[in-house]
Short mmCIF file of C-alpha atoms and ligand atoms in Angstrom, two decimals:
data_model
loop_
_atom_site.label_atom_id
_atom_site.label_comp_id
_atom_site.label_asym_id
_atom_site.label_seq_id
_atom_site.Cartn_x
_atom_site.Cartn_y
_atom_site.Cartn_z
CA MET A 1 164.60 75.44 96.81
CA THR A 2 163.89 73.47 93.44
CA ARG A 3 166.70 73.01 91.41
CA VAL A 4 165.94 73.37 87.57
CA LEU A 5 168.54 71.92 84.97
CA VAL A 6 168.28 73.14 81.62
CA ILE A 7 170.28 71.34 79.10
CA GLY A 8 171.22 73.22 75.77
CA ALA A 9 171.86 76.98 75.57
CA GLY A 10 170.34 77.61 72.18
CA PRO A 11 167.74 79.88 71.92
CA ALA A 12 165.03 77.64 73.48
CA GLY A 13 167.02 76.43 76.37
CA THR A 14 168.35 80.12 77.34
CA ARG A 15 164.63 81.52 76.99
CA CYS A 16 163.47 78.70 79.05
CA ALA A 17 165.84 79.20 81.98
CA LEU A 18 165.41 83.07 82.05
CA GLY A 19 161.54 82.25 82.03
CA VAL A 20 161.84 79.95 84.87
CA ALA A 21 164.08 82.14 86.87
CA LYS A 22 161.50 84.92 86.63
CA ARG A 23 158.47 82.86 87.47
CA LEU A 24 160.17 80.80 90.10
CA PRO A 25 162.30 83.37 91.87
CA GLY A 26 163.23 80.88 94.53
CA ALA A 27 164.73 78.39 92.35
CA THR A 28 168.14 77.55 91.46
CA VAL A 29 168.39 77.72 87.69
CA THR A 30 171.56 76.30 86.05
CA LEU A 31 171.97 76.48 82.16
CA ALA A 32 174.51 74.10 80.65
CA GLY A 33 175.61 74.41 76.84
CA ALA A 34 177.75 72.20 75.07
CA GLU A 35 179.28 74.97 73.15
CA PRO A 36 182.12 77.12 74.43
CA ALA A 37 180.30 80.27 73.45
CA LEU A 38 177.80 82.41 75.49
CA PRO A 39 174.19 82.31 74.34
CA TYR A 40 174.21 83.59 70.58
CA ASP A 41 171.68 84.15 67.83
CA ARG A 42 171.94 81.15 65.58
CA VAL A 43 169.81 82.77 63.05
CA ALA A 44 172.07 85.63 62.56
CA LEU A 45 174.94 82.95 61.58
CA SER A 46 173.93 83.60 58.05
CA ARG A 47 174.53 87.26 58.30
CA TYR A 48 177.89 86.66 60.14
CA VAL A 49 179.01 84.29 57.36
CA ALA A 50 178.10 86.96 54.77
CA GLY A 51 180.06 89.65 56.81
CA ALA A 52 176.91 91.54 57.73
CA VAL A 53 177.47 91.48 61.65
CA GLU A 54 180.67 90.76 63.66
CA GLN A 55 180.76 87.75 66.10
CA GLU A 56 180.45 89.87 69.18
CA ALA A 57 177.17 91.36 67.68
CA LEU A 58 175.76 87.65 67.86
CA ILE A 59 175.81 86.94 71.59
CA THR A 60 172.28 87.71 73.09
CA HIS A 61 173.37 87.20 76.69
CA SER A 62 176.34 88.01 78.58
CA LEU A 63 177.25 86.18 81.95
CA ALA A 64 176.23 89.37 83.74
CA ASP A 65 172.83 89.61 82.11
CA LEU A 66 172.40 85.70 82.75
CA SER A 67 173.71 86.19 86.32
CA ALA A 68 171.47 89.26 87.20
CA ALA A 69 168.39 87.33 85.96
CA GLY A 70 169.13 84.38 88.25
CA VAL A 71 170.88 81.81 85.81
CA GLU A 72 173.89 80.31 86.51
CA PHE A 73 175.29 79.41 82.92
CA ARG A 74 177.90 76.88 82.30
CA ALA A 75 179.48 77.19 78.86
CA GLY A 76 181.39 74.12 77.25
CA THR A 77 179.40 71.62 79.54
CA PRO A 78 178.04 69.02 77.29
CA VAL A 79 175.75 66.85 79.66
CA ALA A 80 176.74 63.13 78.77
CA SER A 81 174.27 61.14 80.76
CA LEU A 82 170.88 61.52 82.57
CA ASP A 83 169.71 59.26 85.41
CA LEU A 84 166.17 59.84 85.59
CA PRO A 85 165.38 57.91 89.24
CA ALA A 86 168.44 59.75 90.70
CA ARG A 87 167.58 63.12 88.95
CA ARG A 88 171.26 63.69 88.30
CA ALA A 89 172.72 64.61 85.13
CA VAL A 90 176.68 64.08 84.59
CA THR A 91 178.78 66.23 82.56
CA ALA A 92 181.20 64.91 79.91
CA SER A 93 183.96 65.87 82.30
CA GLY A 94 182.20 63.60 85.09
CA LYS A 95 180.55 66.55 87.15
CA ALA A 96 177.07 65.52 88.69
CA LEU A 97 174.25 68.24 88.30
CA ASP A 98 171.46 67.16 90.60
CA TYR A 99 168.06 68.78 89.69
CA ASP A 100 164.59 68.50 90.76
CA ARG A 101 163.23 69.49 87.09
CA CYS A 102 165.20 69.17 84.06
CA VAL A 103 164.65 70.66 80.43
CA LEU A 104 166.12 69.21 77.42
CA ALA A 105 166.71 71.91 74.97
CA THR A 106 169.52 70.12 73.13
CA GLY A 107 168.39 71.27 69.54
CA SER A 108 169.27 69.71 66.38
CA ARG A 109 172.59 68.94 64.31
CA ALA A 110 173.14 69.19 60.86
CA VAL A 111 172.99 66.11 58.71
CA ARG A 112 176.44 64.86 57.31
CA LEU A 113 175.49 62.76 54.17
CA PRO A 114 176.69 59.39 54.22
CA LEU A 115 179.07 59.86 51.18
CA PRO A 116 182.61 58.80 50.38
CA GLY A 117 184.98 61.32 51.84
CA ALA A 118 182.41 63.00 53.98
CA ASP A 119 184.72 63.12 57.02
CA LEU A 120 187.47 64.84 55.09
CA PRO A 121 188.88 68.22 56.59
CA GLY A 122 187.23 70.91 54.83
CA VAL A 123 183.62 69.27 54.88
CA VAL A 124 181.42 71.46 57.01
CA PRO A 125 177.96 70.31 58.26
CA TRP A 126 176.36 73.95 59.07
CA ARG A 127 174.84 74.44 62.40
CA ASP A 128 176.72 76.46 64.88
CA LEU A 129 179.41 79.28 65.62
CA ALA A 130 182.50 76.96 65.31
CA GLU A 131 181.28 75.47 61.94
CA SER A 132 180.73 79.06 60.70
CA ARG A 133 183.97 80.23 61.82
CA ALA A 134 185.47 77.07 59.96
CA MET A 135 183.76 78.29 56.82
CA LEU A 136 185.21 81.93 57.32
CA ARG A 137 188.92 80.38 57.71
CA ALA A 138 188.23 78.45 54.45
CA ALA A 139 186.99 81.40 52.68
CA ARG A 140 189.90 83.55 53.80
CA GLU A 141 192.37 80.78 52.31
CA GLY A 142 190.19 81.16 49.07
CA GLY A 143 189.52 78.78 46.34
CA PRO A 144 186.20 77.37 45.33
CA ALA A 145 183.25 76.22 47.56
CA VAL A 146 180.51 73.79 47.13
CA VAL A 147 177.17 73.79 49.06
CA ILE A 148 175.16 70.68 49.23
CA GLY A 149 171.91 71.71 49.62
CA GLY A 150 169.87 74.40 47.82
CA GLY A 151 167.16 74.86 50.62
CA LEU A 152 167.01 77.92 52.60
CA LEU A 153 170.14 77.36 54.64
CA GLY A 154 172.38 76.26 51.68
CA LEU A 155 171.49 79.54 49.93
CA GLU A 156 172.30 81.70 52.55
CA ALA A 157 175.81 79.64 53.07
CA ALA A 158 176.40 79.91 49.49
CA ALA A 159 175.49 83.94 49.39
CA GLY A 160 177.56 84.38 52.33
CA LEU A 161 180.52 82.69 50.98
CA ALA A 162 180.37 84.41 47.60
CA ALA A 163 180.21 87.80 49.53
CA ARG A 164 183.53 86.82 51.08
CA GLY A 165 184.95 86.38 47.60
CA MET A 166 184.57 82.28 46.94
CA LYS A 167 183.44 81.03 43.80
CA VAL A 168 180.48 79.02 44.99
CA THR A 169 178.61 76.09 43.33
CA VAL A 170 175.22 75.00 44.72
CA LEU A 171 174.00 71.28 44.25
CA HIS A 172 170.65 70.55 44.65
CA ALA A 173 168.96 67.11 44.63
CA VAL A 174 165.74 68.65 43.25
CA GLY A 175 164.50 70.89 40.23
CA TRP A 176 164.31 74.09 42.02
CA PRO A 177 165.62 75.78 45.03
CA MET A 178 163.76 75.98 48.57
CA GLU A 179 161.19 73.27 47.18
CA ARG A 180 159.71 73.12 50.62
CA GLN A 181 158.82 76.81 50.45
CA LEU A 182 158.79 77.85 46.93
CA CYS A 183 156.74 76.54 43.84
CA THR A 184 158.33 75.91 40.79
CA ASP A 185 157.61 79.51 39.41
CA SER A 186 158.85 81.27 42.31
CA GLY A 187 161.78 78.91 42.48
CA ALA A 188 162.67 79.52 38.95
CA LEU A 189 162.67 83.29 39.45
CA LEU A 190 165.03 82.90 42.44
CA ALA A 191 167.32 80.62 40.82
CA ASP A 192 167.75 83.19 37.93
CA ARG A 193 168.33 85.95 40.26
CA LEU A 194 171.01 84.07 42.11
CA ARG A 195 172.81 83.07 39.01
CA GLY A 196 172.61 86.52 37.86
CA ARG A 197 174.49 87.56 40.91
CA GLY A 198 177.47 85.16 40.21
CA LEU A 199 176.14 81.78 42.06
CA LYS A 200 176.38 78.61 40.17
CA LEU A 201 173.32 76.33 40.78
CA LEU A 202 173.00 72.78 39.73
CA MET A 203 169.50 71.49 40.18
CA ASN A 204 168.60 67.68 39.97
CA ALA A 205 172.34 67.11 41.10
CA LYS A 206 173.35 63.77 42.59
CA THR A 207 176.40 64.05 44.65
CA GLU A 208 178.18 60.70 44.69
CA ALA A 209 181.34 61.29 46.60
CA ILE A 210 183.66 63.91 47.90
CA GLU A 211 187.25 63.44 46.68
CA GLY A 212 190.47 64.71 48.46
CA GLY A 213 193.80 63.45 50.31
CA ASP A 214 194.61 65.35 53.61
CA ARG A 215 191.70 67.94 52.69
CA VAL A 216 188.83 68.18 50.47
CA ASP A 217 189.66 68.92 46.67
CA ALA A 218 186.43 68.13 44.49
CA VAL A 219 182.93 66.94 44.63
CA ARG A 220 181.94 64.39 42.00
CA LEU A 221 178.62 64.07 40.79
CA ALA A 222 176.59 60.71 39.68
CA ASP A 223 177.29 61.69 36.14
CA GLY A 224 180.91 62.22 36.22
CA THR A 225 181.11 65.84 36.93
CA ARG A 226 183.94 66.75 39.09
CA ILE A 227 183.63 70.11 40.91
CA PRO A 228 186.52 71.63 42.52
CA ALA A 229 185.96 72.68 46.04
CA ARG A 230 188.52 73.73 49.06
CA LEU A 231 185.19 73.84 51.21
CA VAL A 232 182.26 71.87 51.09
CA VAL A 233 179.18 73.14 53.30
CA MET A 234 176.62 70.43 53.89
CA ALA A 235 173.00 71.81 54.22
CA VAL A 236 170.84 69.08 53.67
CA GLY A 237 168.69 69.10 56.58
CA VAL A 238 168.78 68.64 60.50
CA ARG A 239 168.66 65.89 62.91
CA PRO A 240 167.46 66.45 66.40
CA ASN A 241 169.85 65.76 69.19
CA THR A 242 168.11 63.02 71.07
CA ASP A 243 171.03 60.47 72.23
CA LEU A 244 171.14 61.82 75.72
CA ALA A 245 167.49 61.44 76.13
CA ARG A 246 167.40 57.92 74.34
CA ALA A 247 170.05 56.73 76.61
CA SER A 248 168.14 57.89 79.87
CA GLY A 249 165.05 55.69 78.82
CA LEU A 250 162.68 58.80 78.00
CA THR A 251 160.46 57.92 75.18
CA VAL A 252 161.88 59.21 71.82
CA GLY A 253 160.51 59.08 68.35
CA ARG A 254 162.19 61.41 65.57
CA GLY A 255 162.45 63.79 68.66
CA VAL A 256 161.92 63.66 72.65
CA VAL A 257 158.26 63.10 72.82
CA VAL A 258 156.17 65.72 74.70
CA ASP A 259 152.66 66.49 75.65
CA ALA A 260 151.34 70.10 75.05
CA SER A 261 152.59 71.05 78.39
CA MET A 262 155.92 70.10 77.17
CA ARG A 263 156.43 66.97 79.59
CA THR A 264 158.25 64.08 78.60
CA SER A 265 157.64 60.71 79.66
CA ASP A 266 159.24 61.63 82.80
CA PRO A 267 157.11 64.15 84.35
CA ARG A 268 160.09 65.57 86.06
CA VAL A 269 161.70 66.15 82.58
CA LEU A 270 160.61 68.48 79.88
CA ALA A 271 161.72 69.00 76.48
CA VAL A 272 161.51 72.19 74.32
CA GLY A 273 162.63 73.38 70.83
CA GLU A 274 163.98 71.51 67.79
CA CYS A 275 164.76 68.28 69.89
CA ALA A 276 160.89 67.98 71.00
CA GLU A 277 158.39 66.00 69.17
CA LEU A 278 154.63 66.90 69.68
CA ASP A 279 152.03 64.76 68.23
CA GLY A 280 154.57 63.15 65.76
CA ARG A 281 155.83 66.68 64.49
CA LEU A 282 159.13 68.57 64.99
CA ILE A 283 159.49 72.23 64.68
CA GLY A 284 162.45 73.82 62.62
CA LEU A 285 162.20 77.41 63.19
CA VAL A 286 163.12 79.58 66.15
CA ALA A 287 159.76 81.28 66.74
CA PRO A 288 158.05 78.15 67.69
CA ALA A 289 161.03 77.06 69.77
CA LEU A 290 160.88 80.12 71.90
CA GLU A 291 157.14 79.93 72.42
CA GLN A 292 157.52 76.32 73.63
CA ALA A 293 160.30 77.57 76.14
CA ASP A 294 157.90 80.00 77.47
CA PHE A 295 155.17 77.37 77.89
CA ALA A 296 157.72 75.00 79.63
CA ALA A 297 158.51 77.75 82.08
CA ALA A 298 154.87 78.25 82.76
CA THR A 299 154.46 74.54 83.38
CA LEU A 300 157.48 74.41 85.70
CA ALA A 301 155.87 77.25 87.41
CA GLY A 302 152.64 75.40 88.14
CA GLU A 303 150.64 77.18 85.60
CA ALA A 304 148.36 75.48 83.11
CA ALA A 305 150.06 75.52 79.73
CA SER A 306 149.14 73.77 76.45
CA TRP A 307 151.42 74.52 73.33
CA ALA A 308 149.76 74.31 69.88
CA PRO A 309 151.44 74.85 66.59
CA ARG A 310 150.85 77.92 64.53
CA ALA A 311 151.38 78.29 60.67
CA ASP A 312 154.99 78.61 60.09
CA ALA A 313 156.58 81.44 58.05
CA ALA A 314 159.95 81.54 56.43
CA ALA A 315 162.15 84.18 54.81
CA LEU A 316 165.33 83.90 52.72
CA LYS A 317 168.17 86.07 54.40
CA VAL A 318 170.02 87.02 51.24
CA SER A 319 170.60 90.65 50.70
CA GLY A 320 169.11 91.79 47.53
CA THR A 321 166.60 89.04 47.43
CA ALA A 322 162.96 89.27 48.88
CA VAL A 323 161.39 85.75 49.25
CA TRP A 324 158.89 84.93 51.96
CA SER A 325 156.61 81.72 52.35
CA ALA A 326 153.98 80.34 54.66
CA GLY A 327 151.61 77.53 55.17
CA GLU A 328 151.19 74.84 52.45
CA VAL A 329 152.78 75.75 49.39
CA ALA A 330 150.96 74.21 46.08
CA PRO A 331 149.53 71.45 47.85
CA ALA A 332 147.81 69.16 45.18
CA ASP A 333 144.36 69.43 46.57
CA ALA A 334 144.24 73.44 46.61
CA GLU A 335 143.63 75.82 43.78
CA ALA A 336 146.21 78.43 42.99
CA VAL A 337 145.98 82.04 42.45
CA THR A 338 149.05 83.61 41.12
CA LEU A 339 149.64 87.20 40.11
CA ARG A 340 153.06 88.14 38.36
CA ALA A 341 154.27 91.58 37.42
CA GLY A 342 158.00 91.58 36.00
CA GLU A 343 160.39 90.60 39.11
CA THR A 344 157.31 90.35 41.34
CA TYR A 345 155.44 87.12 41.98
CA ARG A 346 152.67 86.23 44.17
CA GLY A 347 151.44 82.69 44.68
CA LEU A 348 148.34 81.73 46.80
CA TRP A 349 146.68 78.33 47.77
CA TRP A 350 143.12 78.23 48.58
CA ARG A 351 140.86 75.40 49.70
CA GLY A 352 137.35 76.90 49.26
CA SER A 353 137.56 80.69 50.63
CA ARG A 354 140.32 79.81 52.86
CA LEU A 355 144.05 80.64 52.28
CA VAL A 356 146.25 77.51 53.17
CA GLY A 357 149.74 78.87 51.62
CA ALA A 358 151.16 81.69 49.98
CA VAL A 359 154.62 82.63 48.28
CA LEU A 360 155.87 86.28 47.80
CA TYR A 361 158.72 86.97 45.75
CA GLY A 362 160.26 90.43 44.98
CA ASP A 363 157.68 92.13 47.24
CA VAL A 364 157.16 90.87 50.80
CA ALA A 365 155.38 93.97 52.17
CA GLU A 366 152.01 91.94 52.35
CA SER A 367 153.42 88.85 54.16
CA ALA A 368 151.87 89.93 57.74
CA PHE A 369 148.31 90.07 55.94
CA PHE A 370 148.63 86.68 54.23
CA LEU A 371 150.24 84.82 57.38
CA ARG A 372 147.18 86.35 59.33
CA LEU A 373 144.77 84.88 56.65
CA ILE A 374 146.37 81.34 57.10
CA ALA A 375 146.78 81.35 60.70
CA THR A 376 143.01 82.33 61.37
CA GLY A 377 141.95 80.33 58.53
CA GLU A 378 139.24 83.19 58.26
CA ALA A 379 136.93 82.86 55.06
CA VAL A 380 137.39 85.52 52.26
CA ALA A 381 134.69 86.56 50.29
CA SER A 382 136.71 87.12 46.92
CA ARG A 383 140.05 85.12 46.56
CA ALA A 384 140.88 87.45 43.52
CA GLU A 385 140.53 90.67 45.29
CA ALA A 386 142.11 89.31 48.54
CA ALA A 387 145.00 88.27 46.46
CA LEU A 388 145.85 92.05 46.10
CA GLY A 389 146.49 92.24 49.82
CA SER A 390 145.68 94.26 52.87
CA ALA A 391 145.03 97.64 50.75
CA TRP A 392 142.16 96.02 49.06
CA VAL A 393 140.50 94.87 52.14
CA LYS A 394 140.91 98.08 53.98
CA ASP A 395 139.33 99.96 50.73
CA ALA A 396 136.34 97.42 50.77
CA ALA A 397 135.89 97.75 54.66
C1 FAD B 401 172.60 79.42 59.83
C2 FAD B 401 171.29 79.20 60.48
C3 FAD B 401 170.18 80.22 60.07
C4 FAD B 401 169.03 80.13 60.45
N1 FAD B 401 168.12 80.87 60.17
C5 FAD B 401 166.64 80.90 60.59
C6 FAD B 401 165.79 81.83 60.20
O1 FAD B 401 165.91 82.77 59.44
N2 FAD B 401 164.57 81.62 60.92
C7 FAD B 401 164.30 80.68 61.81
O2 FAD B 401 163.09 80.55 62.31
N3 FAD B 401 165.22 79.76 62.02
C8 FAD B 401 166.41 79.89 61.47
N4 FAD B 401 167.22 78.82 61.99
C9 FAD B 401 166.80 77.62 62.73
C10 FAD B 401 166.95 78.12 64.07
O3 FAD B 401 168.19 78.41 64.44
C11 FAD B 401 166.45 76.92 65.36
O4 FAD B 401 165.12 76.71 64.95
C12 FAD B 401 166.78 77.35 66.62
O5 FAD B 401 168.24 77.45 66.73
C13 FAD B 401 166.51 76.22 67.49
O6 FAD B 401 166.66 76.40 68.74
P1 FAD B 401 166.85 75.29 69.84
O7 FAD B 401 167.23 76.10 71.03
O8 FAD B 401 165.65 74.43 69.96
O9 FAD B 401 168.18 74.55 69.50
P2 FAD B 401 169.48 74.93 68.73
O10 FAD B 401 169.77 76.27 68.39
O11 FAD B 401 170.21 73.58 68.12
O12 FAD B 401 170.30 74.75 70.43
C14 FAD B 401 170.52 73.50 71.14
C15 FAD B 401 171.67 73.57 71.88
O13 FAD B 401 171.97 72.70 72.87
C16 FAD B 401 173.30 72.19 72.86
N5 FAD B 401 173.41 70.87 73.07
C17 FAD B 401 173.19 69.56 72.45
N6 FAD B 401 173.34 68.67 73.22
C18 FAD B 401 173.79 69.16 74.10
C19 FAD B 401 174.21 68.42 75.54
N7 FAD B 401 174.14 67.05 75.81
N8 FAD B 401 174.74 69.14 76.77
C20 FAD B 401 174.58 70.45 76.57
N9 FAD B 401 174.14 71.10 75.44
C21 FAD B 401 173.60 70.68 74.45
C22 FAD B 401 173.93 72.63 71.40
O14 FAD B 401 175.10 72.52 71.44
C23 FAD B 401 173.18 73.76 70.98
O15 FAD B 401 174.15 74.73 71.61
C24 FAD B 401 168.72 78.88 61.44
C25 FAD B 401 169.61 78.02 61.79
C26 FAD B 401 170.92 78.10 61.15
C27 FAD B 401 171.88 77.22 61.77
#
């Protein structure tokens, strides 16, 4: 009987374990997760912090579901080492888990900026449920919060904490928020809207230190400004969890290097999700992580599986805002077509007759249409008319 060990019970690991159990009914499938919780919806942590969902609603699979599907789940079981020739993983508590095939799904962790004071209690790099709960504890205690990072995650943290009654300042190193997903115009619209809702946004802000005694009490900027804070959330990016893979001798770049069938440099070990690196690229969204998990399960079942990235789309999950972006935003070598009507903005970037990137602000109803144009790379006869959206295309047909 084949023993398959999946390390990491985030979305990718859980999906892969379930996929393997389904495709290989005879296999023994073990899912070992470092976090003490049942598998949960990490994407929904933003809504949890904002008070829109309860903790119980985050859980995606109960123990009974997993067991009925043929997956033996071990919560609170960080794997500390991997012996590739012996095909043995050893947990932090010293328990050996022998396998025939292993899948690394160790995901990423939030970056903790190497600033003075970054380790003070009250400083939270945001990635998981425990960190979300720490943020909510601080919100209950009250006082001001500072979020370092005005990307998607930072803005979701800030809006959530504001909804919980905190006075929140967002510090962003660039001139407009979400600069990876938005152009300057749509970024300025979003910044205005968030400011109008009571968030303080400081752009081009250079954080120099975090101050405090036995707990954080302020953030100091390079220009000397001191912003009081009882909670500091770091949302400045993530780093793949590769320590385990690296120490075992697997090939690791920024992530665990895999081929398109999700195999690592050891053919018995696969890697999926945010910890995996294919052709020098990492992923940072849940949809491709789940796809990779399906491809890895297919590979383990002996099917020919070859994953290739598709166009990424991202949306901001802050109630009262509608912001969506896909593909390449404002690349230097593309031509822009922009439409603006009041609080609604549409930015589209074209190379010749092909759409390569899009930003929708205020009205995101056409997101599926533009994502399809980007993903398929289909040529469009009239860029100006296509910019009007699917209704025009239907009328013209
Ligand atoms: C607040 C928030 C909001 C987000 N919103 C969106 C969104 O709107 N859309 C979107 O597409 N993406 C979003 N993301 C990103 C999305 O959550 C990730 O892309 C997705 O979780 C990646 O899944 P993964 O399984 O690869 O990694 P992870 O979710 O990071 O899971 C990895 C798991 O492995 C565990 N682990 C690590 N090392 C070990 C070890 N040695 N032994 C055992 N277990 C280990 C970790 O504890 C973790 O539980 C959001 C992320 C956050 C934090």
